Coordinates of C-alpha atoms in Angstrom, one line a residue:
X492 CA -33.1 -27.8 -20.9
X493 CA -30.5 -29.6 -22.6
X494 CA -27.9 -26.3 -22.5
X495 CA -26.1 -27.1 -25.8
X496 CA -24.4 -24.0 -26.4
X497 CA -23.1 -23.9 -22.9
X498 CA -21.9 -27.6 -23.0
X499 CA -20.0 -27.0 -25.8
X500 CA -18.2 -24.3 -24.2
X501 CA -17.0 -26.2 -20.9
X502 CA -15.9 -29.4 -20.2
X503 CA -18.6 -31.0 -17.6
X504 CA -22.0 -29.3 -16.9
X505 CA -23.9 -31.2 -14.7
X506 CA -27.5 -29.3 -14.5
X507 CA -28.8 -30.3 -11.0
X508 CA -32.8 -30.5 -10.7
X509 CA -32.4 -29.3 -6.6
X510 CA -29.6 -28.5 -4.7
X511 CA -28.8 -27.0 -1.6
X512 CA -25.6 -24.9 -2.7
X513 CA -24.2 -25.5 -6.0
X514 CA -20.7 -24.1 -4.5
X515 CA -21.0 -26.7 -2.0
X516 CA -21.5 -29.5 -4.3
X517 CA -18.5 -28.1 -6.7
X518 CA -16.1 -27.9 -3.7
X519 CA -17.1 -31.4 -2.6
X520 CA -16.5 -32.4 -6.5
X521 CA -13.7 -30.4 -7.1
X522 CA -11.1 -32.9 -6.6
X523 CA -12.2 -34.9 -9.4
X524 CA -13.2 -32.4 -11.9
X525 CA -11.4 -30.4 -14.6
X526 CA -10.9 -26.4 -14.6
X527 CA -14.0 -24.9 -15.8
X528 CA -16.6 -27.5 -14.8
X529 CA -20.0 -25.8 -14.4
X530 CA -22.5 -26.9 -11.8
X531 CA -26.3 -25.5 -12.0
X532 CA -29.4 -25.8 -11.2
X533 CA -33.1 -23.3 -10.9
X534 CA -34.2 -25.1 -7.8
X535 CA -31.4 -24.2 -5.3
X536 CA -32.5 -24.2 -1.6
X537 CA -29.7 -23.1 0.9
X538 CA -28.0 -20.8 -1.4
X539 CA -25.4 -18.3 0.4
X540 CA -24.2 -14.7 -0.3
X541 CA -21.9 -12.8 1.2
X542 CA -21.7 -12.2 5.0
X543 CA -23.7 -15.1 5.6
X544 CA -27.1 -14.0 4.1
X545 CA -29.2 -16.0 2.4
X546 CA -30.2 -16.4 -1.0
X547 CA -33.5 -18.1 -1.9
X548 CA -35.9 -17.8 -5.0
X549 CA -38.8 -19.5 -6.5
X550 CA -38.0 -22.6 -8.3
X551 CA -37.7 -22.2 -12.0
X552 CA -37.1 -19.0 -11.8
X553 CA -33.9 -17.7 -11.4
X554 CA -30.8 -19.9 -11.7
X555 CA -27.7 -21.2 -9.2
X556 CA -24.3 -21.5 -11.3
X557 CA -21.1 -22.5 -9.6
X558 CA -17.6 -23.0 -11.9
X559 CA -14.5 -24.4 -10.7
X560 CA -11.3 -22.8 -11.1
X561 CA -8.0 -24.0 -11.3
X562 CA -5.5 -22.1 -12.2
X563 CA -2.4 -22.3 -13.6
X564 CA 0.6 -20.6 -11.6
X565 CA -1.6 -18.2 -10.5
X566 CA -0.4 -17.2 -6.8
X567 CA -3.2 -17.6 -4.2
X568 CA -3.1 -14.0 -3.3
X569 CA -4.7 -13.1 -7.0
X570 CA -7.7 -14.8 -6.2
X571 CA -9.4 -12.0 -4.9
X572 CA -9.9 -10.9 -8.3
X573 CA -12.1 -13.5 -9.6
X574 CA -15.6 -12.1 -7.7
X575 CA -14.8 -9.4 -9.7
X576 CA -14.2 -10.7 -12.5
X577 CA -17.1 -12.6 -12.5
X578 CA -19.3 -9.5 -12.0
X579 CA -17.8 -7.6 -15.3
X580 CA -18.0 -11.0 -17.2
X581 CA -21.8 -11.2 -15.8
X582 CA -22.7 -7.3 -16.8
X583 CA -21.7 -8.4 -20.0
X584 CA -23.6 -11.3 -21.0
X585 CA -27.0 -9.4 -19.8
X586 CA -26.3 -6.0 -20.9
X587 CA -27.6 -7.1 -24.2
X588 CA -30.6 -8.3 -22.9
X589 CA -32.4 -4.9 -20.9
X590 CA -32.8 -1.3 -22.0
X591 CA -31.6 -0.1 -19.0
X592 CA -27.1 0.2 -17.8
X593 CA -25.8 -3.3 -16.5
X594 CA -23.2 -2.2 -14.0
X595 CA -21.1 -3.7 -11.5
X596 CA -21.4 -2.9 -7.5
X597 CA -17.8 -3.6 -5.7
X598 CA -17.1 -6.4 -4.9
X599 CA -19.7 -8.8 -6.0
X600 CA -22.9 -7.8 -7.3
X601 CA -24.4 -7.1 -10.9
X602 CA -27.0 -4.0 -11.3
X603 CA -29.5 -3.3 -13.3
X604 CA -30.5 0.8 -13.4
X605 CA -29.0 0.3 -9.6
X606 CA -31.4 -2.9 -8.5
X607 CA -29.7 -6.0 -7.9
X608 CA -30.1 -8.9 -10.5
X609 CA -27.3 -10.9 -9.5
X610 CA -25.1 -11.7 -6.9
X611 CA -21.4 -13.6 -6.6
X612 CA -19.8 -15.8 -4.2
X613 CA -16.9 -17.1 -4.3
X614 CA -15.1 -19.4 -2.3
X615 CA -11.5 -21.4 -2.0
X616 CA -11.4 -25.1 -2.4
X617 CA -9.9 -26.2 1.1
X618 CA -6.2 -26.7 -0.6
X619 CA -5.8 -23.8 -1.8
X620 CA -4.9 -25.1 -5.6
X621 CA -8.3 -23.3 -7.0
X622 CA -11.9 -21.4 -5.7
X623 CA -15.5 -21.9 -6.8
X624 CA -16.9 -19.1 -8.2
X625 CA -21.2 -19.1 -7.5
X626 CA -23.3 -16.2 -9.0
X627 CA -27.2 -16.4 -8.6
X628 CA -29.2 -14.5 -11.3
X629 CA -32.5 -13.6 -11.3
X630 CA -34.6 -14.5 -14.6
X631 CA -38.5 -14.5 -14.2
X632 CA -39.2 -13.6 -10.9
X633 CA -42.5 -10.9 -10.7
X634 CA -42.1 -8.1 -9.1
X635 CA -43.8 -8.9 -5.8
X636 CA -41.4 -11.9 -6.1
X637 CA -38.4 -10.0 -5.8
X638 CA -36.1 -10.6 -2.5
X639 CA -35.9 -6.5 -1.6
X640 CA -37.2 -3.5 -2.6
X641 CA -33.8 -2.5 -4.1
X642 CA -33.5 -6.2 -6.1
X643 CA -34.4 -6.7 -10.0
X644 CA -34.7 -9.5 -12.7
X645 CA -34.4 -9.6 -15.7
X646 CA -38.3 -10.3 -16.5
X647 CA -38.7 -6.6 -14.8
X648 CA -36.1 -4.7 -16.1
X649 CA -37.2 -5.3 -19.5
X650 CA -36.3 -8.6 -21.1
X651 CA -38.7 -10.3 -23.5
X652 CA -36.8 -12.9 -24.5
X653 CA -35.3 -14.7 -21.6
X654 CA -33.1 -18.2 -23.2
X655 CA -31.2 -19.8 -20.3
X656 CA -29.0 -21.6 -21.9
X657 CA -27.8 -18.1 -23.4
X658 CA -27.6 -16.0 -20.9
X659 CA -25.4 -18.9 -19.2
X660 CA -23.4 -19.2 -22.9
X661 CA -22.6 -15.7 -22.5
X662 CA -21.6 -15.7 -19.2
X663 CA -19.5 -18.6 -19.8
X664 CA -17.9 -16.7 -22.8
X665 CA -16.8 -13.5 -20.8
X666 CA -15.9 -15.8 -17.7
X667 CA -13.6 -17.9 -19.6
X668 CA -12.0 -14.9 -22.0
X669 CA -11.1 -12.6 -18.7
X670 CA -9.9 -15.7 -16.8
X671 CA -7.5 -17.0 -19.6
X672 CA -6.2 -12.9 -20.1
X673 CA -5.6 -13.0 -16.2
X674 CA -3.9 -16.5 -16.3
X675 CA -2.0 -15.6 -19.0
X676 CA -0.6 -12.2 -17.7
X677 CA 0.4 -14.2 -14.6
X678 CA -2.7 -12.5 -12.7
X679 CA -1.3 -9.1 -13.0
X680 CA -4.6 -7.0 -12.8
X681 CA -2.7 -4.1 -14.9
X682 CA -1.2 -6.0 -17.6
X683 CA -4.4 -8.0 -18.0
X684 CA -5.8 -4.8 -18.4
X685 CA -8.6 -6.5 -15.7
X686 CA -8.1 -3.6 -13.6
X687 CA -9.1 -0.7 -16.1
X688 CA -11.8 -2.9 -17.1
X689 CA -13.3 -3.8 -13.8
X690 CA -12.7 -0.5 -12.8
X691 CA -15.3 1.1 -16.4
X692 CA -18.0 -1.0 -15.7
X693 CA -17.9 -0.6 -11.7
X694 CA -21.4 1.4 -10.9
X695 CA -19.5 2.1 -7.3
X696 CA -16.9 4.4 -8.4
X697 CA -17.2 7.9 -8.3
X698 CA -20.2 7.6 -5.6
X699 CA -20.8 9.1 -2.4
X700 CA -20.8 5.0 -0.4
X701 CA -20.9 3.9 3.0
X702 CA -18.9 0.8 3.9
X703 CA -19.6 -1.0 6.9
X704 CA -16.0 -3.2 7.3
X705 CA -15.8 -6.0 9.5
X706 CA -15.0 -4.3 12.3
X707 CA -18.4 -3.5 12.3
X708 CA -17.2 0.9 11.6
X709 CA -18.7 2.2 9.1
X710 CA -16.5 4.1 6.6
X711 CA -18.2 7.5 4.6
X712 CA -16.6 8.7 2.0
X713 CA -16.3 8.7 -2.0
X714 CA -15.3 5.1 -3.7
X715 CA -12.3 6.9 -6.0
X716 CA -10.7 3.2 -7.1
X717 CA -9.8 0.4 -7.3
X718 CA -5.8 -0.5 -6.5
X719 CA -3.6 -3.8 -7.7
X720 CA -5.0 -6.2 -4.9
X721 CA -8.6 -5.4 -6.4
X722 CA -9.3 -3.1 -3.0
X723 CA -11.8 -0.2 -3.1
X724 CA -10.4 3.1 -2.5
X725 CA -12.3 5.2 -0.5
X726 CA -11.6 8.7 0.4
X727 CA -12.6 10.7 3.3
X728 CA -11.2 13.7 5.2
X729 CA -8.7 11.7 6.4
X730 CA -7.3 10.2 3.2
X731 CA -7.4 7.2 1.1
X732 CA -8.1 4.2 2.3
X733 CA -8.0 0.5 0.7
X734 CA -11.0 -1.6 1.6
X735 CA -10.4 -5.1 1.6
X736 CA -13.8 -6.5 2.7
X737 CA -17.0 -4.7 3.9
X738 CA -21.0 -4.1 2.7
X739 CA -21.2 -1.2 0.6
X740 CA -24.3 1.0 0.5
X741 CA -24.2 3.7 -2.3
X742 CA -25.9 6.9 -0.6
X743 CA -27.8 9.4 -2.5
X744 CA -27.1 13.0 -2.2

């Protein structure tokens, strides 16, 4: 595909026809590229997620995108917000696309009636000045294709006309409008109004979740928020508390 409405909405786009990791050949790039370059590819290999798990699909049928951002006097520690904002741009560009609700699952995933479509990774170039921000989405994959039982695409949830080039447009779109908001408001997550909006489309607020942190406790309770440093809030018995990193399981009552 020649992708000609999402070329002319980012500087490079370099459409790869295999690659291993298209965050790893971003950060190895990085140096030398402008903000917003966009690496891709529907053949990607050693694809990673979060917590080291791995993320593989047929070729052809889902697709790998990794963009490169670098800020603008954004301080390091607001960089946490970009997975999700990410997700909310992602739920945007394919809620038009399904019958069913596109939601977001803290901190990192985009859902489909509660079934995984696509997944976000990002990660910090090694100076600090800027992170690469991968999301895998699936587009055509069969049913007995999919990953998990609790993964979807977008062939399966309903979509009958499935254009690359704009679903990746989209995404692009929403990507670049939240990031520019963000930079703009100094990456204040309240006077970006990110917060609010992150917070409306998150599918993970309000439910009863279990969140197994890095300490390897697991954490029960219900997911109330989402506070300034773009931490879940989850409260138990014992209180509030702000979760930084961990796998969240929704539960079902």
């Amino acid at each position: 595909m020649e992708f000609r409405r999402s070329r002319a909405i980012v500087p490079v786009l370099d459409v790869l026809e295999e690659a291993g990791s298209t965050n790893d050949v971003l950060v190895s790039r990085a140096a030398g590229l402008p903000d917003l370059a966009v690496v891709l590819t529907d053949n990607q290999t050693g694809g990673r997620g979060r917590l080291g798990r791995v993320w593989v699909s047929p070729p052809g049928k889902a697709i790998a995108v990794s963009v490169l951002i670098k800020p603008s006097g954004l301080p390091v520690e607001s960089f946490g917000w970009f997975p999700l904002i990410a997700g909310l741009a992602m739920s945007r560009a394919l809620s038009p696309l399904v019958p069913g609700a596109v939601e977001v699952k803290w901190p990192n995933d985009v859902l489909i009636d509660g079934s995984k479509v696509c997944g976000i990774l990002t990660e910090l170039l090694p100076d600090l000045s800027g992170l690469v921000i991968g999301s895998g989405v699936n587009l055509t994959l069969s049913a007995d294709e999919l990953p998990t039982e609790t993964s979807t695409s977008l062939l399966v949830a309903g979509a009958t006309d499935i254009d690359v080039d704009a679903v990746l447009a989209a995404y692009l779109r929403h990507l670049i409008t939240l990031y520019r908001e963000f930079e703009t408001a100094g990456g204040d997550p309240v006077t970006s109004a990110v917060r609010d909006e992150v917070a409306e489309a998150c599918h993970t607020i309000g439910r009863s979740v279990r969140v197994l942190l890095p300490s390897g406790d697991d954490l029960l309770g219900t997911a109330v928020g989402i506070d300034e440093d773009g931490r879940l809030l989850v409260e138990t018995d014992a209180g509030i508390t702000a979760v930084a990193a961990g796998d969240v399981t929704h539960l079902r009552y």
